[in-house]
XYZ file of C-alpha atoms in Angstrom:
609
model
C 42.172 -138.853 132.812
C 44.071 -142.017 131.854
C 42.509 -144.171 129.112
C 41.990 -147.296 131.241
C 40.387 -150.305 129.603
C 36.630 -150.259 130.015
C 34.160 -152.587 128.334
C 31.596 -149.822 128.154
C 33.873 -146.753 128.046
C 32.765 -145.656 131.513
C 36.050 -144.020 132.444
C 35.593 -141.472 129.671
C 31.966 -140.673 130.439
C 32.304 -140.484 134.211
C 34.736 -137.600 133.851
C 32.147 -135.472 132.009
C 30.477 -132.742 134.013
C 27.088 -133.101 132.256
C 25.362 -136.356 133.306
C 24.232 -138.682 130.492
C 21.909 -141.681 130.496
C 23.818 -144.878 131.240
C 21.582 -147.005 128.970
C 22.314 -144.686 126.099
C 26.003 -144.995 126.929
C 25.927 -148.825 126.784
C 24.158 -148.854 123.426
C 25.975 -146.013 121.724
C 29.344 -146.518 123.348
C 29.790 -150.232 122.467
C 27.000 -151.725 120.390
C 27.288 -149.161 117.580
C 30.988 -149.876 117.271
C 30.246 -153.624 117.179
C 27.550 -152.968 114.556
C 29.964 -151.086 112.296
C 32.791 -153.599 112.739
C 30.580 -156.648 112.041
C 28.820 -154.940 109.076
C 32.060 -153.921 107.391
C 33.626 -157.324 108.116
C 30.627 -159.136 106.623
C 30.701 -156.797 103.628
C 34.379 -157.655 103.101
C 33.713 -161.432 103.406
C 30.753 -161.128 100.994
C 32.996 -159.261 98.564
C 35.536 -162.126 98.729
C 32.784 -164.667 98.016
C 31.546 -162.444 95.166
C 34.959 -162.474 93.575
C 35.285 -166.266 94.043
C 31.889 -167.102 92.542
C 32.274 -164.548 89.760
C 35.331 -166.481 88.607
C 33.243 -169.678 88.628
C 30.585 -167.844 86.589
C 27.891 -168.475 89.181
C 25.783 -165.489 88.232
C 22.854 -166.078 90.581
C 25.068 -166.641 93.563
C 27.190 -163.627 92.567
C 24.164 -161.355 92.543
C 23.292 -162.664 96.021
C 26.680 -161.647 97.321
C 26.415 -158.262 95.557
C 23.211 -157.649 97.477
C 24.919 -158.806 100.659
C 27.813 -156.366 100.184
C 25.429 -153.466 99.561
C 23.195 -154.418 102.515
C 26.098 -154.709 104.962
C 27.476 -151.325 103.846
C 24.064 -149.650 104.201
C 23.353 -151.033 107.700
C 25.811 -148.598 109.532
C 24.307 -145.703 107.556
C 20.846 -146.765 108.685
C 22.061 -146.896 112.300
C 23.681 -143.466 112.030
C 20.403 -142.030 110.734
C 18.701 -142.852 114.027
C 17.389 -146.362 113.319
C 19.860 -148.242 115.504
C 17.609 -151.109 116.608
C 16.274 -151.666 113.086
C 19.806 -151.747 111.719
C 20.888 -154.233 114.389
C 17.918 -156.509 113.729
C 18.538 -156.423 109.962
C 22.228 -157.225 110.527
C 21.442 -160.349 112.560
C 18.753 -161.391 110.047
C 21.172 -161.001 107.108
C 23.876 -162.970 108.945
C 21.444 -165.825 109.729
C 20.166 -165.926 106.135
C 23.722 -165.851 104.834
C 24.700 -168.819 107.014
C 21.662 -170.837 105.849
C 22.337 -170.078 102.162
C 26.060 -170.810 102.465
C 25.205 -174.143 104.115
C 22.949 -174.939 101.140
C 25.570 -173.818 98.627
C 28.220 -176.058 100.149
C 25.623 -178.839 100.744
C 26.870 -179.598 104.219
C 30.474 -180.070 103.186
C 31.473 -177.052 105.263
C 30.089 -176.707 108.761
C 28.877 -173.162 108.258
C 26.132 -173.690 110.846
C 28.714 -173.296 113.596
C 28.638 -169.550 112.880
C 25.161 -169.444 114.450
C 26.831 -169.556 117.874
C 28.686 -166.202 117.482
C 25.556 -164.820 115.817
C 23.573 -165.511 118.986
C 26.334 -163.862 120.983
C 26.175 -160.935 118.569
C 22.480 -160.501 119.399
C 23.346 -160.277 123.104
C 26.088 -157.712 122.466
C 23.946 -155.523 120.221
C 20.788 -155.455 122.392
C 21.001 -154.657 126.095
C 18.420 -155.611 128.732
C 16.324 -152.577 127.812
C 15.588 -154.191 124.405
C 15.508 -157.785 125.645
C 12.545 -158.650 123.422
C 14.536 -157.775 120.291
C 17.456 -159.769 121.653
C 15.280 -162.840 122.274
C 13.743 -162.579 118.795
C 17.211 -162.366 117.262
C 18.379 -165.405 119.268
C 15.204 -167.263 118.285
C 15.875 -166.577 114.582
C 19.402 -167.927 114.955
C 18.143 -171.017 116.839
C 15.455 -171.655 114.222
C 18.037 -171.272 111.475
C 20.272 -173.685 113.332
C 17.245 -176.000 113.685
C 16.631 -175.876 109.922
C 20.234 -176.708 109.078
C 20.308 -179.469 111.675
C 17.074 -180.891 110.253
C 18.603 -180.879 106.781
C 21.762 -182.503 108.041
C 19.948 -185.223 109.964
C 17.617 -185.834 107.029
C 20.650 -186.700 104.943
C 21.726 -189.426 107.383
C 20.614 -192.941 106.484
C 18.827 -194.630 109.349
C 16.282 -197.306 109.787
C 12.741 -196.106 109.712
C 12.147 -197.198 113.292
C 14.890 -194.979 114.675
C 14.794 -191.937 112.350
C 12.033 -189.996 114.058
C 13.305 -190.629 117.563
C 16.902 -189.697 116.746
C 15.925 -186.693 114.627
C 13.650 -185.122 117.162
C 15.900 -185.975 120.100
C 18.916 -184.340 118.455
C 16.948 -181.304 117.316
C 15.358 -180.838 120.746
C 18.663 -181.261 122.561
C 20.323 -178.824 120.166
C 17.571 -176.259 120.600
C 17.448 -176.537 124.399
C 21.238 -176.531 124.796
C 21.686 -173.519 122.557
C 18.837 -171.644 124.207
C 20.107 -172.321 127.754
C 23.720 -171.403 126.939
C 22.942 -168.101 125.319
C 20.146 -167.188 127.677
C 22.539 -167.778 130.610
C 25.159 -165.650 128.911
C 22.481 -163.014 128.249
C 21.511 -162.932 131.923
C 25.155 -162.697 132.991
C 25.678 -159.823 130.611
C 22.578 -158.087 131.974
C 23.881 -158.401 135.521
C 27.246 -157.058 134.430
C 25.506 -154.171 132.686
C 23.422 -153.428 135.781
C 26.525 -153.491 137.993
C 28.342 -151.308 135.481
C 25.435 -148.895 135.426
C 25.468 -148.642 139.221
C 29.202 -148.052 139.213
C 28.743 -145.388 136.562
C 25.991 -143.673 138.532
C 28.127 -143.818 141.688
C 31.123 -142.425 139.845
C 29.025 -139.651 138.326
C 27.624 -138.873 141.782
C 31.154 -138.727 143.188
C 32.153 -136.454 140.320
C 29.249 -134.162 141.137
C 30.347 -134.057 144.767
C 33.941 -133.435 143.693
C 32.807 -130.652 141.393
C 30.781 -129.150 144.243
C 33.782 -129.370 146.582
C 35.978 -127.772 143.915
C 33.500 -124.927 143.619
C 33.517 -124.511 147.402
C 37.322 -124.614 147.442
C 37.496 -121.978 144.719
C 35.078 -119.846 146.717
C 37.291 -120.209 149.786
C 40.360 -119.337 147.694
C 38.639 -116.231 146.342
C 37.604 -115.228 149.859
C 41.158 -115.868 151.085
C 42.585 -113.679 148.331
C 40.184 -110.875 149.225
C 41.038 -111.270 152.916
C 44.742 -111.344 152.095
C 44.448 -108.119 150.112
C 42.533 -106.504 152.962
C 45.180 -107.647 155.459
C 47.912 -106.338 153.174
C 46.169 -102.979 152.931
C 45.684 -102.956 156.685
C 49.358 -103.803 157.292
C 50.433 -101.114 154.825
C 48.132 -98.583 156.480
C 49.518 -99.526 159.902
C 53.083 -99.226 158.618
C 52.351 -95.845 157.021
C 50.643 -94.658 160.189
C 53.576 -95.705 162.374
C 56.074 -94.122 160.010
C 54.117 -90.862 159.904
C 53.579 -90.744 163.657
C 57.212 -91.622 164.270
C 58.333 -88.766 162.028
C 55.875 -86.256 163.442
C 56.746 -87.079 167.059
C 60.491 -87.297 166.486
C 60.648 -83.809 164.951
C 59.565 -81.923 168.105
C 61.429 -84.467 170.254
C 64.600 -83.423 168.431
C 64.102 -79.882 169.696
C 63.153 -80.971 173.247
C 66.119 -83.286 173.748
C 68.503 -81.021 171.886
C 67.673 -77.962 173.947
C 67.711 -80.038 177.142
C 71.217 -81.197 176.317
C 72.333 -77.611 175.656
C 70.764 -76.393 178.914
C 72.702 -79.007 180.856
C 75.949 -77.746 179.322
C 75.126 -74.112 180.285
C 76.072 -74.734 183.928
C 72.543 -74.302 185.355
C 71.772 -73.638 189.003
C 71.011 -76.606 191.237
C 67.259 -75.907 191.237
C 67.295 -75.524 187.428
C 69.305 -78.729 186.963
C 66.647 -80.802 188.701
C 63.957 -79.496 186.326
C 66.213 -80.025 183.325
C 66.957 -83.595 184.398
C 63.243 -84.308 184.764
C 62.640 -82.859 181.301
C 65.529 -84.890 179.851
C 64.369 -88.118 181.528
C 60.782 -87.669 180.351
C 61.886 -86.813 176.804
C 64.153 -89.847 176.548
C 61.458 -92.069 178.027
C 58.987 -90.850 175.423
C 61.535 -91.381 172.649
C 62.230 -94.900 173.929
C 58.498 -95.666 173.844
C 58.251 -94.473 170.251
C 61.276 -96.553 169.206
C 60.010 -99.639 171.027
C 56.560 -99.507 169.442
C 57.998 -98.970 165.961
C 60.529 -101.796 166.328
C 57.971 -104.145 167.870
C 55.687 -103.501 164.892
C 58.509 -104.254 162.461
C 59.451 -107.492 164.198
C 55.802 -108.543 164.413
C 55.415 -107.959 160.652
C 58.635 -109.858 159.881
C 60.232 -106.799 158.261
C 63.410 -106.681 160.341
C 66.564 -107.014 158.226
C 70.145 -107.090 159.436
C 73.120 -105.409 157.805
C 76.524 -106.996 157.384
C 79.001 -104.124 157.617
C 82.338 -103.625 159.338
C 82.348 -101.757 162.652
C 84.763 -101.117 165.507
C 83.680 -102.828 168.689
C 85.681 -100.572 171.006
C 84.208 -97.426 169.490
C 80.658 -98.819 169.606
C 80.906 -99.661 173.315
C 82.531 -96.309 174.091
C 79.772 -94.459 172.251
C 77.124 -96.292 174.283
C 78.979 -95.421 177.491
C 79.231 -91.776 176.463
C 75.553 -91.670 175.581
C 74.487 -92.677 179.108
C 77.263 -90.796 180.910
C 75.097 -87.788 181.792
C 72.219 -89.983 183.039
C 74.584 -91.970 185.235
C 76.236 -88.812 186.587
C 72.875 -87.260 187.439
C 71.903 -90.381 189.399
C 75.374 -90.524 190.992
C 75.883 -93.995 189.570
C 79.252 -95.170 188.296
C 79.095 -96.298 184.655
C 82.048 -98.504 183.728
C 83.152 -100.473 180.661
C 85.449 -103.496 180.641
C 86.661 -104.957 177.341
C 88.861 -108.022 177.424
C 92.404 -107.591 176.156
C 93.257 -109.105 172.780
C 89.641 -108.854 171.689
C 89.168 -108.524 167.903
C 88.270 -104.867 167.360
C 86.850 -104.924 163.824
C 83.790 -107.105 163.350
C 81.180 -107.655 160.638
C 77.512 -107.366 161.585
C 74.742 -104.855 162.234
C 76.176 -102.204 164.583
C 72.857 -100.337 164.770
C 70.984 -103.411 166.069
C 73.791 -104.320 168.474
C 73.738 -100.740 169.774
C 69.968 -100.963 170.172
C 70.223 -104.189 172.188
C 72.909 -102.806 174.492
C 71.164 -99.427 174.805
C 68.031 -101.213 176.034
C 70.009 -103.199 178.591
C 72.055 -100.205 179.865
C 68.953 -97.982 179.962
C 67.113 -100.626 182.009
C 70.067 -101.060 184.329
C 70.290 -97.311 185.005
C 66.536 -97.048 185.416
C 66.379 -99.739 188.118
C 69.606 -98.791 189.920
C 69.490 -96.088 192.605
C 73.035 -96.490 193.963
C 76.175 -98.368 193.115
C 77.247 -99.020 189.548
C 76.355 -100.261 186.067
C 79.088 -102.098 184.206
C 79.342 -103.090 180.520
C 81.572 -106.156 180.243
C 82.711 -107.553 176.882
C 84.706 -110.765 176.397
C 85.335 -113.446 173.772
C 83.867 -116.887 174.504
C 85.113 -118.705 171.399
C 87.380 -117.600 168.572
C 88.565 -119.007 165.244
C 90.538 -117.468 162.401
C 87.328 -116.151 160.819
C 84.779 -115.744 163.615
C 84.463 -114.793 167.253
C 81.643 -115.476 169.707
C 81.295 -112.499 172.037
C 79.429 -112.181 175.305
C 78.158 -108.752 176.334
C 77.186 -108.403 179.993
C 75.372 -105.477 181.582
C 75.784 -105.792 185.337
C 73.934 -103.524 187.776
C 73.521 -103.189 191.534
C 69.848 -102.331 191.275
C 66.633 -103.664 192.758
C 66.931 -107.131 191.206
C 64.233 -109.469 189.880
C 62.326 -112.176 191.724
C 63.347 -115.687 190.691
C 59.859 -116.710 189.575
C 59.721 -113.633 187.280
C 62.998 -114.229 185.466
C 61.423 -116.180 182.586
C 58.747 -113.561 181.946
C 60.879 -110.376 181.798
C 61.548 -110.945 178.077
C 57.851 -111.189 177.207
C 56.130 -108.324 175.382
C 54.484 -105.634 177.553
C 55.801 -107.363 180.695
C 57.785 -105.996 183.619
C 58.891 -107.655 186.819
C 55.712 -106.554 188.642
C 53.029 -103.885 188.702
C 54.971 -101.872 191.267
C 57.871 -101.619 188.824
C 55.545 -100.237 186.176
C 54.147 -97.582 188.525
C 57.554 -96.525 189.863
C 59.647 -96.598 186.712
C 57.187 -96.497 183.817
C 57.778 -98.011 180.388
C 55.956 -100.424 178.100
C 57.990 -103.524 178.905
C 58.893 -103.837 175.206
C 62.609 -103.060 175.483
C 63.745 -106.466 176.749
C 61.312 -108.289 174.427
C 62.737 -106.439 171.420
C 66.317 -107.097 172.581
C 65.530 -110.806 172.902
C 63.982 -111.027 169.442
C 66.780 -109.017 167.802
C 69.338 -111.293 169.459
C 67.631 -114.531 168.483
C 66.974 -113.365 164.921
C 70.764 -113.033 164.590
C 71.288 -116.569 165.920
C 72.329 -115.505 169.423
C 70.915 -115.926 172.909
C 70.067 -113.606 175.792
C 69.447 -114.494 179.429
C 69.374 -112.926 182.888
C 70.644 -113.763 186.352
C 69.339 -111.764 189.291
C 68.930 -111.578 193.030
C 66.469 -109.334 194.832
C 68.190 -106.310 196.375
C 71.610 -107.161 194.893
C 71.155 -106.462 191.210
C 70.887 -108.183 187.829
C 73.204 -109.384 185.074
C 71.877 -109.474 181.503
C 74.019 -111.487 179.078
C 73.945 -111.415 175.267
C 75.944 -113.906 173.204
C 76.418 -113.289 169.465
C 78.669 -114.710 166.752
C 80.447 -112.201 164.458
C 82.696 -112.701 161.427
C 85.998 -110.864 161.803
C 86.703 -107.755 159.749
C 89.932 -106.090 158.676
C 91.942 -105.369 161.825
C 92.075 -101.729 162.897
C 93.837 -100.052 165.764
C 91.814 -99.961 168.993
C 91.019 -96.715 170.761
C 91.408 -96.312 174.470
C 88.346 -97.041 176.576
C 86.307 -93.961 177.392
C 87.830 -91.875 174.592
C 85.437 -91.143 171.764
C 86.685 -88.364 169.519
C 89.796 -86.522 170.545
C 89.790 -85.109 167.049
C 86.753 -82.918 167.867
C 89.132 -79.998 168.258
C 89.677 -80.261 164.518
C 86.011 -79.349 163.910
C 86.860 -75.702 164.629
C 86.416 -73.720 161.441
C 84.643 -76.528 159.573
C 82.205 -75.047 157.034
C 78.785 -76.724 157.281
C 75.766 -76.122 155.050
C 72.643 -76.999 157.073
C 69.508 -77.731 155.014
C 66.526 -77.715 157.393
C 63.047 -76.253 156.868
C 61.852 -76.465 160.495
C 62.757 -73.191 162.323
C 62.967 -74.851 165.757
C 65.290 -77.586 164.491
C 67.362 -74.913 162.720
C 67.985 -73.224 166.063
C 68.762 -76.480 167.871
C 71.215 -77.629 165.203
C 72.848 -74.202 164.949
C 73.388 -74.038 168.720
C 75.171 -77.388 168.715
C 77.328 -76.553 165.685
C 78.294 -73.194 167.148
C 79.399 -74.844 170.400
C 81.671 -77.063 168.335
C 83.029 -73.869 166.699
C 81.696 -74.867 163.303
C 80.872 -72.179 160.721
C 77.235 -72.795 159.816
C 75.046 -71.565 156.945
C 71.348 -72.399 157.142
C 69.037 -72.848 154.115
C 65.366 -73.842 153.956
C 65.051 -76.122 150.911
C 66.886 -77.945 148.145
C 66.896 -75.057 145.696
C 68.737 -72.880 148.221
C 71.224 -75.720 148.806
C 72.052 -75.878 145.090
C 72.385 -72.077 144.826
C 74.562 -71.822 147.944
C 76.809 -74.695 146.885
C 77.324 -73.223 143.420
C 78.521 -69.897 144.810
C 80.409 -70.920 147.986
C 82.748 -73.591 149.338
C 81.642 -76.017 152.098
C 83.222 -79.006 153.820
C 80.018 -80.959 154.507
C 76.232 -80.745 154.091
C 73.706 -81.729 156.773
C 70.635 -82.531 154.659
C 67.105 -82.828 155.974
C 65.230 -85.315 153.777
C 61.702 -83.878 153.918
C 61.896 -80.309 152.658
C 59.354 -78.386 150.531
C 59.699 -78.034 146.746
C 62.965 -79.971 146.453
C 63.537 -82.700 149.059
C 66.835 -84.080 150.300
C 66.907 -87.059 147.916
C 66.338 -84.935 144.798
C 68.825 -82.319 145.981
C 71.502 -84.973 146.525
C 70.946 -86.424 143.054
C 71.483 -82.954 141.530
C 74.631 -82.394 143.591
C 76.057 -85.765 142.497
C 75.558 -84.641 138.900
C 77.727 -81.451 139.250
C 80.595 -81.028 136.809
C 82.890 -79.676 139.536
C 84.380 -82.862 141.030
C 85.080 -81.337 144.448
C 81.502 -80.092 144.868
C 80.095 -83.263 143.327
C 81.859 -85.382 145.974
C 81.091 -83.184 148.992
C 80.120 -85.319 152.040
C 76.366 -85.328 152.725
C 74.820 -86.474 156.008
C 71.089 -87.298 155.925
C 69.016 -85.890 158.813
C 65.620 -87.529 159.164
C 62.941 -88.332 161.699
C 61.855 -91.390 159.663
C 63.632 -94.247 161.426
C 62.878 -96.831 158.727
C 65.220 -99.139 156.832
C 63.603 -98.206 153.514
C 64.646 -94.586 154.081
C 68.183 -95.638 154.945
C 68.375 -97.767 151.792
C 67.177 -94.826 149.687
C 69.787 -92.585 151.352
C 72.498 -94.962 150.177
C 71.017 -95.279 146.688
C 71.102 -91.525 145.985
C 74.715 -91.264 147.165
C 74.568 -89.769 150.664
C 77.520 -90.625 152.908
C 75.899 -91.057 156.313
C 72.581 -91.189 158.124
C 71.601 -89.563 161.459
C 68.180 -90.073 163.002
C 66.304 -87.326 164.802
C 66.373 -86.752 167.710
C 70.088 -86.934 166.979
C 72.702 -88.118 169.400
C 75.260 -85.276 169.710
C 78.092 -87.797 170.096
C 77.034 -89.619 166.953
C 76.674 -86.380 164.965
C 80.127 -85.198 166.070
C 81.535 -88.557 165.041
C 79.980 -88.395 161.567
C 81.147 -84.822 160.901
C 84.650 -85.574 162.169
C 85.020 -88.759 160.107
C 83.689 -87.299 156.870
C 85.611 -84.019 157.003
C 88.900 -85.856 157.645
C 88.595 -87.937 154.467
């Protein structure tokens, strides 16, 4: 607290937590300091007189001043010993006696009696209203001493006998009354000031108590908040762990369901079998979409969504999306088309996975709500500079459409156009909400135009920095180089027997030579004794997982084996896992259930390097 001027030192005391008596403060805080200062000052003055009279060889007077010096030095010691009032009274008495004796010594030549006025004031300063009787006695002593000196002074004036008594007593009475009134008035004013100061002190101490109480309450609230925050953090972590575990556990069997369904479709099934397979495929993809939506919604809600800034080829991304939904569109006898504006920048910088997710949601919705006609993916540049391009992605369908009064609500969480839509087509209503949030978190905008019975157009506008220009591929062509996969030697590390069969069936159809192992130790042993072009590495294997196995491979002395391409296969669709994949030195990342087109693309790219 700042040391503000205070006659009684209240600013220092009011800040103390332990309350003290205000009367004690006024006496000890000020009067004791005045007592010491006046005592030492008088002792110094007496010492000066002692020296002066010692030179004049006035022995009796010198001894008087010796006694004065000793008395004034002992008075503070007496006060410190607990006899404050006695010491104060003795101080005033000694000062009054000293003034009377000095007046006698100088025989009226020096007006020493004027020092009685500050002596009376000294009595008021030393004794507060609590000891008013001592104060009045001290003032009375000073007045009487003044009276004595005045009597002596008047007695020395030569007057006629008729006037002496009248003048003497008139002057003495006037002097006594005047002095008494002046100092008594000052005493009363000081008492009022002390009372007001005491009230202010008590009020300030009361406010300090309240402040201290509020501080204690605030600290209690802070402690409670910290406990609550820790509990919320634990709850959020438990929810995140639960979602991650459930996502992994559900995705693993879904990999087998969707994988086998895809293979069955390619086996040229009978018409009656195809219908059952399509139902199985639709239900499996719907379930997978629900899992992805819930996981992504949880991430966005927790503020854990992060966006990458990597180069990607726009043409290839759109073609991959088209290829992904090609079978669904064919089964529904719907035409799926893509239109990409000429002279569009092909290489962009952004998060291709999140862009794919947004467009997948829109195309999936369009196919879901379209029974005849077409679904078209249209891509064009709205604005372009040397460094950036603003692109608009449109997904246009000829489906059932959306009522005008429902257009604003379709992007809300767990909301669909109406209850009939939910019953007929299913879904959580999270897909569009997630697409909207992913778009806006990247600084873009998404909106919809629709007409009942004629279809809907969903538009996404995003700004991308330009990457290093690469040659475009023709629309609809994904990987003509797949023929080069024939004879590719793949080491598949997968501990789940069902997933081993699913993966092996796909690789065999692509004419890839496949060796299957169950854990990391077998991977190391197989790689040390044989040559392979690429490793498909499951991350969660017993004994030695995919991360540890990769770290050992990257430590091989043989440069060719040390640099072998490794593709991570995992059902944990979390960014933390993807970051760890990159940290240990894996080359690519494929999420289960895997997209056959994406897996082909990864194998083809990495084995051509």
